C-alpha positions as CSV (number, residue, x, y, z in Angstrom):
1,M,-4.0,21.1,-87.8
2,P,-3.8,24.3,-85.2
3,E,-0.6,25.5,-84.3
4,L,1.0,28.1,-82.0
5,P,-0.8,30.8,-82.8
6,E,-4.0,29.0,-82.7
7,V,-3.3,27.3,-79.6
8,E,-1.8,30.2,-78.3
9,A,-5.1,32.2,-78.7
10,L,-7.2,29.1,-77.5
11,A,-5.4,29.2,-74.5
12,G,-6.1,32.6,-73.8
13,F,-10.1,32.5,-75.0
14,L,-10.2,30.1,-72.3
15,T,-8.1,31.2,-69.7
16,G,-11.2,34.0,-69.8
17,H,-13.7,31.4,-69.6
18,L,-12.3,28.3,-67.2
19,V,-10.7,29.9,-65.1
20,G,-11.9,30.1,-61.5
21,R,-15.0,27.7,-62.4
22,T,-15.5,24.1,-61.1
23,V,-15.4,20.7,-63.2
24,E,-18.5,19.2,-63.2
25,R,-18.0,16.1,-65.2
26,V,-15.4,15.0,-67.7
27,L,-17.3,12.5,-70.3
28,P,-14.9,11.0,-73.0
29,V,-16.9,9.7,-75.9
30,A,-14.3,8.7,-78.8
31,V,-12.4,5.2,-77.2
32,S,-9.4,6.6,-78.6
33,V,-9.2,10.2,-76.9
34,L,-8.1,9.2,-73.9
35,K,-4.2,7.7,-73.3
36,T,-4.1,7.7,-69.8
37,Y,-5.5,6.0,-67.0
38,D,-3.8,7.1,-63.7
39,P,-5.2,9.7,-62.7
40,P,-8.3,8.8,-64.2
41,L,-10.7,11.6,-65.5
42,T,-13.1,12.0,-62.5
43,A,-10.2,13.1,-60.3
44,L,-10.7,16.4,-62.4
45,E,-14.5,17.0,-61.5
46,G,-15.1,18.8,-58.5
47,R,-12.2,20.7,-58.7
48,E,-11.6,24.5,-60.3
49,V,-9.9,25.4,-63.0
50,T,-6.8,27.2,-61.8
51,G,-4.8,28.2,-65.1
52,V,-4.7,27.1,-69.0
53,R,-1.2,27.1,-70.7
54,R,0.3,26.0,-73.9
55,H,3.3,24.0,-74.5
56,G,3.8,23.9,-78.1
57,K,0.9,22.7,-79.7
58,F,-0.5,21.3,-76.4
59,L,-3.0,23.0,-74.4
60,A,-2.7,22.2,-70.6
61,L,-5.7,23.0,-68.2
62,S,-4.5,23.2,-64.3
63,T,-7.0,22.4,-61.6
64,G,-6.5,23.0,-57.8
65,G,-4.7,20.9,-55.8
66,G,-5.5,17.9,-58.5
67,P,-4.1,16.8,-62.1
68,H,-3.9,18.7,-65.7
69,L,-6.1,18.1,-68.1
70,V,-3.6,17.3,-71.5
71,V,-4.8,17.9,-74.9
72,H,-3.5,17.8,-78.2
73,L,-5.3,18.7,-81.2
74,A,-3.8,16.9,-83.7
75,R,-4.7,17.4,-87.6
76,A,-8.3,17.1,-87.2
77,G,-9.3,17.7,-84.0
78,W,-11.0,21.2,-82.5
79,L,-12.0,22.8,-79.6
80,R,-15.8,23.7,-79.5
81,W,-17.4,26.4,-76.6
82,Q,-20.9,26.3,-75.6
83,E,-22.8,28.2,-73.1
84,T,-25.2,25.9,-72.7
85,L,-24.6,21.7,-73.2
86,P,-27.5,19.5,-73.9
87,D,-28.8,18.0,-70.6
88,A,-28.6,14.2,-72.3
89,P,-24.8,12.6,-71.8
90,P,-23.6,12.5,-75.7
91,R,-23.9,8.8,-77.2
92,P,-20.4,7.2,-78.1
93,G,-19.9,6.3,-82.2
94,K,-22.1,9.5,-82.7
95,G,-20.5,12.1,-85.0
96,P,-17.2,13.7,-84.4
97,L,-17.4,14.2,-80.7
98,A,-14.3,12.9,-78.6
99,L,-14.8,14.2,-75.2
100,R,-16.5,17.0,-73.2
101,V,-16.4,19.1,-69.9
102,R,-18.9,20.5,-68.7
103,L,-18.9,23.2,-66.2
104,A,-20.6,23.7,-63.2
105,G,-23.1,26.2,-63.6
106,G,-23.6,26.0,-66.9
107,G,-21.9,25.2,-70.2
108,G,-18.3,23.8,-71.0
109,F,-16.5,22.9,-74.0
110,D,-16.4,19.8,-76.7
111,L,-13.3,17.8,-78.2
112,T,-14.3,17.4,-81.6
113,E,-12.4,15.5,-84.8
114,A,-13.1,15.2,-87.9
115,G,-12.7,12.5,-90.6
116,T,-11.2,9.1,-89.8
117,Q,-8.0,9.2,-88.6
118,K,-8.5,9.6,-85.1
119,R,-5.0,11.4,-83.9
120,L,-6.7,13.8,-81.1
121,A,-5.1,13.0,-77.7
122,A,-6.2,13.8,-74.2
123,Y,-4.3,13.1,-71.0
124,C,-4.8,13.2,-67.5
125,V,-1.8,13.5,-65.5
126,H,-0.2,14.8,-62.1
127,D,2.6,17.0,-64.4
128,V,2.1,18.2,-67.7
129,S,6.1,16.7,-68.3
130,D,4.5,13.4,-67.8
131,V,2.9,13.5,-71.3
132,P,5.7,12.3,-73.8
133,G,5.2,14.6,-76.5
134,V,5.1,17.7,-73.2
135,A,8.6,16.1,-72.6
136,R,10.7,16.0,-75.4
137,L,9.1,19.8,-76.8
138,G,12.1,22.1,-78.2
139,P,12.2,26.1,-76.8
140,D,9.1,27.9,-77.5
141,P,9.8,30.5,-80.1
142,L,7.8,32.9,-78.5
143,S,10.1,32.6,-75.7
144,P,12.7,35.4,-74.8
145,D,15.3,32.8,-74.2
146,F,14.8,31.8,-77.6
147,T,17.3,34.5,-79.2
148,P,19.3,34.8,-82.4
149,D,22.6,32.7,-80.7
150,A,19.9,29.6,-79.7
151,F,18.4,29.7,-82.9
152,A,21.6,29.4,-84.8
153,G,22.4,26.8,-82.1
154,L,19.7,24.5,-83.2
155,L,20.4,24.6,-86.7
156,R,24.2,23.9,-86.9
157,G,25.2,20.7,-87.7
158,E,21.8,20.1,-88.8
159,R,21.7,18.2,-92.1
160,R,18.2,17.8,-93.2
161,Q,16.0,20.2,-95.0
162,I,15.4,23.3,-93.5
163,K,11.3,22.8,-93.6
164,G,11.2,19.3,-91.6
165,V,13.7,20.9,-88.9
166,L,10.9,23.7,-88.5
167,R,8.4,21.3,-88.1
168,D,10.0,19.0,-85.4
169,Q,8.6,19.9,-82.3
170,G,12.0,18.2,-80.4
171,V,14.1,21.0,-82.4
172,I,11.0,24.2,-82.1
173,A,7.7,23.9,-80.1
174,G,4.7,24.8,-81.7
175,I,5.3,25.5,-85.7
176,G,3.7,23.0,-88.2
177,N,3.5,22.6,-91.7
178,A,1.4,26.0,-92.4
179,Y,3.6,28.3,-90.8
180,S,6.5,26.6,-91.7
181,D,5.6,27.2,-95.2
182,E,4.8,30.8,-94.3
183,I,8.2,31.9,-92.7
184,L,10.0,30.0,-95.1
185,H,8.3,32.5,-97.6
186,A,8.8,35.3,-95.6
187,A,12.6,34.7,-95.4
188,R,12.7,34.1,-99.2
189,M,14.5,30.2,-98.6
190,S,13.4,27.0,-100.6
191,P,12.0,24.8,-98.3
192,F,14.8,21.9,-98.9
193,K,17.6,23.9,-97.8
194,L,19.6,22.2,-95.8
195,A,19.7,23.6,-92.5
196,A,23.4,23.4,-92.1
197,S,24.5,25.3,-95.0
198,L,22.4,28.3,-94.1
199,T,25.2,31.3,-94.0
200,E,25.0,33.4,-91.3
201,D,22.8,36.0,-93.2
202,E,20.6,33.7,-94.5
203,T,20.3,32.3,-90.7
204,A,19.4,36.0,-89.1
205,A,16.8,36.5,-91.9
206,L,15.5,32.9,-91.2
207,Y,15.5,34.1,-87.6
208,G,13.8,37.4,-87.9
209,A,10.7,35.4,-90.6
210,L,9.9,32.9,-87.7
211,R,9.4,35.9,-84.8
212,T,7.6,37.8,-87.1
213,V,5.6,35.2,-88.9
214,L,4.4,34.2,-85.0
215,H,4.1,36.9,-83.1
216,E,1.6,38.6,-85.9
217,A,-0.3,35.6,-86.6
218,V,-0.8,35.5,-82.6
219,E,-1.8,39.2,-82.6
220,R,-4.2,38.2,-85.6
221,A,-5.8,35.4,-83.8
222,R,-5.6,37.1,-79.9
223,G,-9.2,37.7,-78.7
224,H,-10.9,35.8,-81.3
225,A,-13.4,33.2,-80.2
226,A,-12.3,29.8,-80.1
227,G,-15.0,29.2,-83.1
228,E,-13.5,31.6,-85.4
229,L,-9.9,30.7,-85.7
230,K,-9.8,28.6,-88.1
231,A,-11.1,31.4,-90.5
232,E,-8.9,33.9,-88.9
233,K,-6.3,31.7,-89.4
234,K,-6.4,30.7,-93.5
235,S,-7.2,34.5,-93.8
236,G,-3.8,35.2,-92.7
237,L,-2.1,33.1,-94.9
238,R,0.2,34.3,-97.8
239,V,1.2,30.7,-99.4
240,H,0.3,28.1,-97.5
241,G,-3.5,26.5,-99.0
242,R,-2.9,28.7,-101.5
243,T,-1.4,26.3,-104.5
244,G,-2.0,28.4,-108.2
245,Q,-3.2,31.7,-106.7
246,P,-0.7,34.6,-107.0
247,C,2.0,35.0,-104.9
248,P,1.1,38.4,-103.1
249,V,4.8,39.9,-102.8
250,C,5.7,38.9,-106.3
251,G,2.5,37.9,-108.5
252,D,4.4,34.6,-109.2
253,T,1.7,31.4,-109.2
254,V,1.9,29.4,-105.9
255,R,2.9,25.9,-106.3
256,E,3.0,22.7,-104.7
257,V,4.6,19.4,-103.6
258,S,2.7,16.6,-102.7
259,F,3.5,13.9,-100.1
260,S,2.2,10.9,-99.2
261,D,0.2,12.5,-96.1
262,S,1.0,16.7,-96.6
263,S,1.7,18.9,-99.1
264,L,3.8,22.2,-99.1
265,Q,3.2,25.0,-101.0
266,Y,5.4,28.1,-102.0
267,C,6.8,30.5,-104.6
268,P,9.2,29.9,-107.1
269,T,10.3,33.7,-107.5
270,C,10.6,34.7,-104.1
271,Q,12.2,31.3,-103.0
272,T,13.9,28.9,-105.2
273,G,15.6,31.1,-108.1
274,G,11.9,30.9,-110.3
275,K,12.9,27.0,-110.8
276,P,10.0,24.9,-109.7
277,L,10.3,22.1,-107.4
278,A,9.6,18.5,-108.7
279,D,6.4,16.8,-107.3
280,R,8.1,14.3,-104.8
281,R,5.7,11.9,-105.7
282,L,6.9,12.0,-109.2
283,S,10.3,12.4,-109.2
284,R,13.3,13.5,-106.9
285,L,13.4,16.9,-105.9
286,L,15.2,19.5,-108.2
287,K,17.6,21.3,-105.5
């Protein structure tokens, strides 16, 4: 799933390729992709793109005097930039293509989604906050206002496990499964530690790890073309997606806990005092 660093890089890439250009056509291909009907997608056509911004994991394209196109790539979605698009209109139901945006003068981008779980979403709205997922977003962790005190306030009284808190978009915007694993590994913290139980020192260490991991990932992704970002993300991860491989910090074997629709990875030596966590599918989690 694209998370904050990749979506930030996509916003930068699209700013350089879209701003100042005119939308010629917007063609929804998959029935499931469009989540709004008023204003219609045709309201974007003939308008100049004036800006591209990230809101958590959402991308928002603004047009002059017109609506916004807001996109959430979900777990298996992606944006594919093309300097030249096919002349023939895309055929619904053929392949992963979900939506196409064609620019005047040629070129544009496709939104694609692999797999059968169609969660990629596009919204055409008068205001970005009209998108429910954007309206409920918590603070952005790259914002100057996201201070250590602000972070501590978010965790205060939070009785959930810290892994789930970091992934909750209503608490902090933009962090998903992969970067929550990376942040907790950098902070040397168990993913199942209760957020409210963190000491002042642990909260400070977690805040520092969060900011460092995200800033470094953004810098790695910055300047890469859209088609390179998936590989760039994977190459920078230390524990997520690396089950069975040695931890780059201590050399212990990276382990996994699986859930019904996701999994997490961690290093026992770095994060749980050497104690492996039991797979939730088989037994209760060890504390």
